[in-house]
mmCIF file of C-alpha atoms in Angstrom:
data_model
loop_
_atom_site.group_PDB
_atom_site.id
_atom_site.type_symbol
_atom_site.label_atom_id
_atom_site.label_comp_id
_atom_site.label_asym_id
_atom_site.label_seq_id
_atom_site.Cartn_x
_atom_site.Cartn_y
_atom_site.Cartn_z
ATOM 1 C CA MET A 29 -2.467 54.034 1.636
ATOM 2 C CA HIS A 30 -4.648 56.781 1.136
ATOM 3 C CA SER A 31 -6.157 56.924 4.928
ATOM 4 C CA TRP A 32 -2.549 57.079 6.228
ATOM 5 C CA LYS A 33 -1.754 60.338 3.960
ATOM 6 C CA LYS A 34 -5.388 61.497 5.362
ATOM 7 C CA MET A 35 -4.300 61.237 8.993
ATOM 8 C CA LYS A 36 -1.076 62.789 8.390
ATOM 9 C CA LYS A 37 -2.475 65.900 6.708
ATOM 10 C CA LYS A 38 -5.110 66.087 9.279
ATOM 11 C CA LEU A 39 -2.347 66.015 12.186
ATOM 12 C CA THR A 40 -0.370 68.583 10.422
ATOM 13 C CA HIS A 41 -3.182 71.008 10.132
ATOM 14 C CA PHE A 42 -3.689 70.371 13.969
ATOM 15 C CA PHE A 43 -0.537 71.419 15.123
ATOM 16 C CA SER A 44 0.205 74.276 12.682
ATOM 17 C CA ASP A 45 -3.464 75.681 13.712
ATOM 18 C CA HIS A 46 -1.961 75.659 17.003
ATOM 19 C CA SER A 47 1.465 76.295 16.849
ATOM 20 C CA PRO A 48 2.603 79.924 18.363
ATOM 21 C CA SER A 49 3.213 81.110 14.928
ATOM 22 C CA SER A 50 -0.466 81.241 13.861
ATOM 23 C CA SER A 51 -1.578 82.455 16.950
ATOM 24 C CA SER A 52 0.827 85.599 17.404
ATOM 25 C CA SER A 53 0.058 88.902 15.329
ATOM 26 C CA SER A 54 2.582 89.604 12.596
ATOM 27 C CA PRO A 55 3.271 92.735 10.751
ATOM 28 C CA SER A 56 2.293 91.416 7.332
ATOM 29 C CA SER A 57 0.377 88.680 5.425
ATOM 30 C CA THR A 58 3.816 87.548 3.618
ATOM 31 C CA SER A 59 5.434 86.933 6.760
ATOM 32 C CA SER A 60 2.890 85.455 8.302
ATOM 33 C CA ASP A 61 2.512 82.924 5.337
ATOM 34 C CA HIS A 62 5.930 82.110 5.026
ATOM 35 C CA ASP A 63 6.365 81.155 8.942
ATOM 36 C CA GLN A 64 3.180 79.436 8.400
ATOM 37 C CA ASP A 65 5.008 77.410 5.783
ATOM 38 C CA GLU A 66 8.063 76.899 7.629
ATOM 39 C CA SER A 67 5.643 75.593 10.676
ATOM 40 C CA SER A 68 4.032 73.223 8.181
ATOM 41 C CA SER A 69 7.395 71.723 6.970
ATOM 42 C CA TYR A 70 8.639 71.309 10.300
ATOM 43 C CA MET A 71 5.768 69.714 11.875
ATOM 44 C CA SER A 72 5.680 67.487 8.705
ATOM 45 C CA SER A 73 9.170 66.386 9.101
ATOM 46 C CA MET A 74 8.454 65.535 13.066
ATOM 47 C CA LEU A 75 5.529 63.410 12.069
ATOM 48 C CA SER A 76 7.368 61.559 9.322
ATOM 49 C CA PHE A 77 10.374 61.037 11.731
ATOM 50 C CA PHE A 78 7.848 59.592 14.439
ATOM 51 C CA LEU A 79 4.908 58.016 11.870
ATOM 52 C CA PRO A 80 6.861 56.625 8.753
ATOM 53 C CA SER A 81 5.054 56.299 5.159
ATOM 54 C CA HIS A 82 3.166 53.322 4.260
ATOM 55 C CA GLU A 83 5.691 53.406 1.415
ATOM 56 C CA SER A 84 8.604 53.140 3.748
ATOM 57 C CA ILE A 85 6.754 50.603 5.707
ATOM 58 C CA SER A 86 6.302 48.503 2.471
ATOM 59 C CA LYS A 87 9.711 48.639 1.596
ATOM 60 C CA LYS A 88 11.254 47.896 4.997
ATOM 61 C CA ASN A 89 9.204 44.723 4.877
ATOM 62 C CA GLU A 90 9.897 43.988 1.344
ATOM 63 C CA GLU A 91 13.796 44.308 2.250
ATOM 64 C CA ASP A 92 13.482 42.217 5.376
ATOM 65 C CA TYR A 93 11.839 39.324 3.796
ATOM 66 C CA ILE A 94 14.564 39.135 1.090
ATOM 67 C CA LEU A 95 16.922 39.297 3.982
ATOM 68 C CA ARG A 96 15.268 35.843 5.367
ATOM 69 C CA CYS A 97 14.936 34.279 2.232
ATOM 70 C CA GLY A 98 19.050 34.910 1.702
ATOM 71 C CA LYS A 99 19.448 33.404 5.072
ATOM 72 C CA SER A 100 17.476 30.469 4.883
ATOM 73 C CA LYS A 101 18.963 29.917 1.016
ATOM 74 C CA THR A 102 22.695 30.322 2.736
ATOM 75 C CA LYS A 103 21.492 27.699 5.172
ATOM 76 C CA GLN A 104 20.433 25.277 2.599
ATOM 77 C CA GLU A 105 23.543 25.774 0.800
ATOM 78 C CA ASN A 106 25.535 24.810 3.896
ATOM 79 C CA GLY A 107 23.717 22.202 4.924
ATOM 80 C CA ASP A 108 22.843 23.845 8.478
ATOM 81 C CA HIS A 109 19.169 22.781 8.110
ATOM 82 C CA ASN A 110 17.849 19.192 9.845
ATOM 83 C CA THR A 111 15.657 18.151 6.623
ATOM 84 C CA SER A 112 16.426 18.389 3.138
ATOM 85 C CA SER A 113 14.249 19.344 0.656
ATOM 86 C CA SER A 114 14.446 15.941 -0.907
ATOM 87 C CA GLU A 115 12.994 14.627 2.894
ATOM 88 C CA LEU A 116 10.240 16.792 2.472
ATOM 89 C CA PHE A 117 9.244 15.586 -0.711
ATOM 90 C CA GLU A 118 9.329 12.158 -0.206
ATOM 91 C CA ASP A 119 7.164 12.620 3.316
ATOM 92 C CA ALA A 120 4.717 14.513 0.855
ATOM 93 C CA ILE A 121 4.404 11.898 -1.387
ATOM 94 C CA ASP A 122 3.934 9.289 1.480
ATOM 95 C CA LEU A 123 0.825 11.374 3.185
ATOM 96 C CA GLN A 124 -0.568 11.610 -0.560
ATOM 97 C CA THR A 125 -0.012 7.896 -1.699
ATOM 98 C CA PRO A 126 -2.586 5.335 -0.121
ATOM 99 C CA ARG A 127 -1.341 2.093 1.520
ATOM 100 C CA LYS A 128 -1.836 -0.702 -0.487
ATOM 101 C CA TYR A 129 -4.217 -3.199 1.436
ATOM 102 C CA ILE A 130 -2.901 -6.712 0.966
ATOM 103 C CA PRO A 131 -5.847 -8.936 1.613
ATOM 104 C CA ASP A 132 -5.588 -12.049 4.143
ATOM 105 C CA GLN A 133 -1.914 -11.676 5.566
ATOM 106 C CA ASN A 134 -3.287 -13.688 8.601
ATOM 107 C CA LEU A 135 -4.021 -16.636 7.002
ATOM 108 C CA ASP A 136 -4.946 -19.528 9.588
ATOM 109 C CA SER A 137 -2.582 -22.051 7.981
ATOM 110 C CA VAL A 138 0.124 -24.201 9.114
ATOM 111 C CA PHE A 139 2.000 -24.050 5.638
ATOM 112 C CA ILE A 140 1.302 -20.483 3.949
ATOM 113 C CA SER A 141 4.331 -18.534 4.791
ATOM 114 C CA SER A 142 4.324 -14.724 3.265
ATOM 115 C CA GLU A 143 6.481 -15.915 0.497
ATOM 116 C CA LEU A 144 4.290 -18.536 -0.352
ATOM 117 C CA TYR A 145 1.402 -16.272 -0.319
ATOM 118 C CA HIS A 146 3.039 -13.811 -2.519
ATOM 119 C CA PHE A 147 3.598 -16.440 -4.895
ATOM 120 C CA PHE A 148 0.017 -18.201 -5.010
ATOM 121 C CA GLN A 149 -0.656 -14.410 -5.879
ATOM 122 C CA SER A 150 1.286 -14.333 -8.979
ATOM 123 C CA CYS A 151 0.041 -17.937 -10.152
ATOM 124 C CA LEU A 152 -3.238 -18.416 -9.267
ATOM 125 C CA PRO A 153 -5.888 -17.917 -12.015
ATOM 126 C CA ASN A 154 -6.926 -13.784 -12.968
ATOM 127 C CA ILE A 155 -10.867 -15.121 -11.806
ATOM 128 C CA VAL A 156 -9.456 -15.785 -7.865
ATOM 129 C CA LYS A 157 -6.940 -12.744 -7.592
ATOM 130 C CA GLY A 158 -7.741 -10.520 -5.190
ATOM 131 C CA CYS A 159 -10.344 -12.638 -3.390
ATOM 132 C CA ARG A 160 -10.419 -13.496 0.262
ATOM 133 C CA TRP A 161 -9.044 -16.944 1.029
ATOM 134 C CA VAL A 162 -11.507 -19.556 2.915
ATOM 135 C CA LEU A 163 -9.958 -22.475 4.541
ATOM 136 C CA LEU A 164 -12.390 -25.045 3.449
ATOM 137 C CA TYR A 165 -10.638 -28.044 5.220
ATOM 138 C CA SER A 166 -7.908 -28.435 7.565
ATOM 139 C CA THR A 167 -7.075 -32.030 9.274
ATOM 140 C CA VAL A 168 -6.431 -30.345 12.110
ATOM 141 C CA LYS A 169 -10.117 -28.857 12.698
ATOM 142 C CA HIS A 170 -11.909 -31.152 10.508
ATOM 143 C CA GLY A 171 -10.227 -34.477 11.432
ATOM 144 C CA ILE A 172 -8.473 -36.971 9.031
ATOM 145 C CA SER A 173 -11.134 -37.720 6.323
ATOM 146 C CA LEU A 174 -11.143 -37.384 2.090
ATOM 147 C CA ARG A 175 -14.700 -37.738 1.928
ATOM 148 C CA THR A 176 -14.942 -34.829 4.414
ATOM 149 C CA LEU A 177 -12.621 -32.421 2.528
ATOM 150 C CA ILE A 178 -14.536 -33.786 -1.184
ATOM 151 C CA ARG A 179 -17.947 -32.640 0.592
ATOM 152 C CA ASN A 180 -16.384 -28.994 2.393
ATOM 153 C CA SER A 181 -14.695 -28.419 -1.207
ATOM 154 C CA CYS A 182 -18.391 -27.922 -2.270
ATOM 155 C CA ASP A 183 -19.159 -24.869 0.014
ATOM 156 C CA LEU A 184 -17.404 -22.706 -2.572
ATOM 157 C CA PRO A 185 -17.556 -22.388 -6.338
ATOM 158 C CA GLY A 186 -14.749 -22.048 -8.376
ATOM 159 C CA PRO A 187 -11.059 -23.340 -8.156
ATOM 160 C CA CYS A 188 -9.463 -25.246 -4.805
ATOM 161 C CA LEU A 189 -5.966 -25.198 -3.878
ATOM 162 C CA LEU A 190 -4.686 -28.091 -2.046
ATOM 163 C CA ILE A 191 -1.449 -27.383 -0.032
ATOM 164 C CA THR A 192 -0.226 -30.403 2.131
ATOM 165 C CA GLY A 193 3.369 -31.592 3.032
ATOM 166 C CA ASP A 194 5.619 -33.954 4.529
ATOM 167 C CA THR A 195 7.030 -34.195 7.807
ATOM 168 C CA LYS A 196 10.564 -33.612 6.558
ATOM 169 C CA GLY A 197 9.015 -29.762 5.904
ATOM 170 C CA ALA A 198 8.595 -30.043 2.342
ATOM 171 C CA VAL A 199 5.322 -28.064 1.372
ATOM 172 C CA PHE A 200 3.388 -28.742 -2.010
ATOM 173 C CA GLY A 201 -0.127 -29.316 -3.578
ATOM 174 C CA GLY A 202 -2.066 -28.041 -6.361
ATOM 175 C CA LEU A 203 -4.748 -26.277 -7.685
ATOM 176 C CA VAL A 204 -8.286 -28.032 -8.985
ATOM 177 C CA ASN A 205 -10.374 -26.004 -11.229
ATOM 178 C CA SER A 206 -13.822 -26.660 -9.475
ATOM 179 C CA PRO A 207 -15.379 -28.459 -6.381
ATOM 180 C CA LEU A 208 -14.125 -31.988 -6.459
ATOM 181 C CA THR A 209 -16.590 -34.169 -7.498
ATOM 182 C CA PRO A 210 -15.276 -37.964 -6.696
ATOM 183 C CA THR A 211 -16.048 -40.558 -9.628
ATOM 184 C CA PRO A 212 -17.070 -44.148 -9.196
ATOM 185 C CA HIS A 213 -14.218 -45.332 -11.691
ATOM 186 C CA ARG A 214 -10.936 -43.913 -12.594
ATOM 187 C CA LYS A 215 -11.321 -40.920 -15.087
ATOM 188 C CA TYR A 216 -9.475 -37.801 -14.830
ATOM 189 C CA GLN A 217 -10.977 -34.117 -14.823
ATOM 190 C CA GLY A 218 -9.992 -30.569 -15.011
ATOM 191 C CA THR A 219 -8.384 -28.219 -17.178
ATOM 192 C CA PHE A 220 -5.068 -26.229 -18.283
ATOM 193 C CA GLN A 221 -5.277 -24.498 -15.075
ATOM 194 C CA THR A 222 -4.386 -27.249 -13.203
ATOM 195 C CA PHE A 223 -0.895 -27.304 -11.573
ATOM 196 C CA VAL A 224 1.398 -28.397 -8.920
ATOM 197 C CA PHE A 225 4.091 -26.847 -6.727
ATOM 198 C CA THR A 226 6.596 -27.467 -4.248
ATOM 199 C CA THR A 227 9.556 -25.898 -1.823
ATOM 200 C CA ILE A 228 11.751 -28.872 -1.691
ATOM 201 C CA TYR A 229 13.771 -26.912 -4.126
ATOM 202 C CA GLY A 230 14.260 -23.809 -2.350
ATOM 203 C CA PRO A 231 11.831 -21.015 -3.840
ATOM 204 C CA PRO A 232 8.217 -22.518 -4.448
ATOM 205 C CA THR A 233 8.746 -23.876 -7.912
ATOM 206 C CA LEU A 234 5.302 -24.095 -9.627
ATOM 207 C CA PHE A 235 4.818 -27.088 -12.604
ATOM 208 C CA ARG A 236 2.155 -26.008 -15.171
ATOM 209 C CA PRO A 237 0.664 -28.480 -17.829
ATOM 210 C CA THR A 238 3.176 -29.338 -21.013
ATOM 211 C CA GLY A 239 0.379 -30.422 -23.182
ATOM 212 C CA ALA A 240 1.597 -34.238 -23.416
ATOM 213 C CA ASN A 241 -1.614 -35.312 -22.080
ATOM 214 C CA ARG A 242 -5.159 -34.047 -20.314
ATOM 215 C CA TYR A 243 -4.758 -36.068 -17.063
ATOM 216 C CA PHE A 244 -4.962 -33.071 -15.035
ATOM 217 C CA TYR A 245 -6.231 -34.673 -11.536
ATOM 218 C CA MET A 246 -8.199 -37.694 -10.620
ATOM 219 C CA CYS A 247 -10.943 -37.858 -7.582
ATOM 220 C CA LEU A 248 -12.619 -40.909 -6.135
ATOM 221 C CA ASN A 249 -13.947 -41.567 -2.685
ATOM 222 C CA ASP A 250 -10.420 -43.116 -1.482
ATOM 223 C CA LEU A 251 -7.956 -41.268 -3.800
ATOM 224 C CA LEU A 252 -6.754 -38.071 -4.902
ATOM 225 C CA ALA A 253 -4.382 -38.152 -7.269
ATOM 226 C CA PHE A 254 -2.880 -35.281 -9.891
ATOM 227 C CA GLY A 255 -0.886 -35.967 -13.005
ATOM 228 C CA GLY A 256 0.092 -38.950 -14.823
ATOM 229 C CA GLY A 257 2.166 -40.523 -17.511
ATOM 230 C CA GLY A 258 4.963 -42.388 -15.572
ATOM 231 C CA SER A 259 3.563 -41.752 -12.092
ATOM 232 C CA PHE A 260 1.277 -39.516 -10.167
ATOM 233 C CA ALA A 261 3.023 -36.124 -9.347
ATOM 234 C CA LEU A 262 1.332 -36.257 -5.964
ATOM 235 C CA ARG A 263 -1.308 -38.746 -4.621
ATOM 236 C CA LEU A 264 -2.993 -39.092 -1.317
ATOM 237 C CA ASP A 265 -4.556 -41.969 0.097
ATOM 238 C CA GLY A 266 -8.430 -41.828 1.668
ATOM 239 C CA ASP A 267 -7.502 -41.342 5.092
ATOM 240 C CA LEU A 268 -5.251 -38.573 4.515
ATOM 241 C CA LEU A 269 -2.007 -40.047 6.172
ATOM 242 C CA MET A 270 -0.044 -41.149 3.284
ATOM 243 C CA GLY A 271 1.098 -40.268 -0.032
ATOM 244 C CA THR A 272 3.396 -40.583 -2.892
ATOM 245 C CA SER A 273 4.943 -38.345 -5.195
ATOM 246 C CA GLY A 274 7.337 -38.943 -8.866
ATOM 247 C CA PRO A 275 7.689 -37.035 -11.949
ATOM 248 C CA CYS A 276 5.128 -37.221 -14.262
ATOM 249 C CA ASP A 277 4.244 -36.115 -17.986
ATOM 250 C CA THR A 278 1.232 -34.046 -17.772
ATOM 251 C CA PHE A 279 2.848 -31.510 -15.532
ATOM 252 C CA GLY A 280 7.176 -32.434 -16.638
ATOM 253 C CA ASN A 281 7.750 -31.997 -12.727
ATOM 254 C CA GLN A 282 10.051 -33.655 -10.463
ATOM 255 C CA ARG A 283 9.623 -35.508 -7.303
ATOM 256 C CA LEU A 284 7.677 -32.642 -4.978
ATOM 257 C CA ALA A 285 8.210 -34.418 -1.860
ATOM 258 C CA HIS A 286 11.471 -35.389 -0.048
ATOM 259 C CA ASN A 287 10.993 -39.098 -0.513
ATOM 260 C CA GLU A 288 8.871 -41.035 -3.184
ATOM 261 C CA GLU A 289 6.744 -42.197 -0.544
ATOM 262 C CA PHE A 290 6.105 -40.113 2.671
ATOM 263 C CA GLU A 291 3.574 -39.194 5.641
ATOM 264 C CA LEU A 292 1.647 -36.329 5.393
ATOM 265 C CA LYS A 293 1.847 -33.491 8.071
ATOM 266 C CA ASN A 294 -1.168 -32.189 7.178
ATOM 267 C CA VAL A 295 -3.892 -30.990 4.784
ATOM 268 C CA GLU A 296 -5.546 -27.765 3.613
ATOM 269 C CA LEU A 297 -7.855 -27.267 1.166
ATOM 270 C CA TRP A 298 -8.589 -23.425 0.162
ATOM 271 C CA GLY A 299 -11.578 -21.537 -1.665
ATOM 272 C CA PHE A 300 -11.923 -18.011 -2.897
ATOM 273 C CA THR A 301 -14.570 -15.506 -2.519
ATOM 274 C CA HIS A 302 -15.597 -12.333 -4.063
ATOM 275 C CA SER A 303 -17.268 -10.917 -0.961
ATOM 276 C CA SER A 304 -15.215 -7.851 0.380
ATOM 277 C CA ARG A 305 -11.665 -8.391 1.249
ATOM 278 C CA TYR A 306 -11.757 -6.344 4.482
ATOM 279 C CA HIS A 307 -14.442 -8.738 6.030
ATOM 280 C CA SER A 308 -13.647 -9.916 9.432
#
């Protein structure tokens, strides 16, 4: 602002010094001073016309800014804009909020759908939630053998999830709290973390121990069974071809398969590891 005034002052003096009134002789000093003042005023007015002051420019810019804001506001009120403020706000949230990573969405499984995967995430013990799923055994990959299933269950510590199904489309199984250890005689193992489940009744249904007994699961070299008291909730034979299912006191469950005796479609055993969930 000061530099602008200084330049204006210099230009005024320059034109005043070179004006006709200053170069011509005058009869008296009073007349000369008067003419010089008029000349200075005239030149100042001309300079103001061609070179507006800083104040006038600032004022004009402020008026233009208010005018633009008013037009923009009017457009928003009349609905002439393409993107609403709420949409801009939602876009900003989407950009700033990190996407939640869900591990193991592409599990190499015959049975696990997206619905069943999320069901397991809600009912698995906290110790394995968020862990990476590892396929320990599958009849498709490892052949038909309960002994192989038992041996492969020891590849990882912690709980194991057995998933199987019948040829009519039902998917069912159960959770054991540790790698399988066969016993020479019929002896029940497990804890209250053990459960069985089925999809035969629509959405996946979970059956946890009722507390009626402690017959959680039994593992022999030629038999794997869940529950007891009345019948087994689920029993698989040694060659993993046939199975049975019925109501039992341990889990208070209904039959898990379509029929009491059924042919197994496939058998999978899943373990869980705390290694990086981004591990490929």
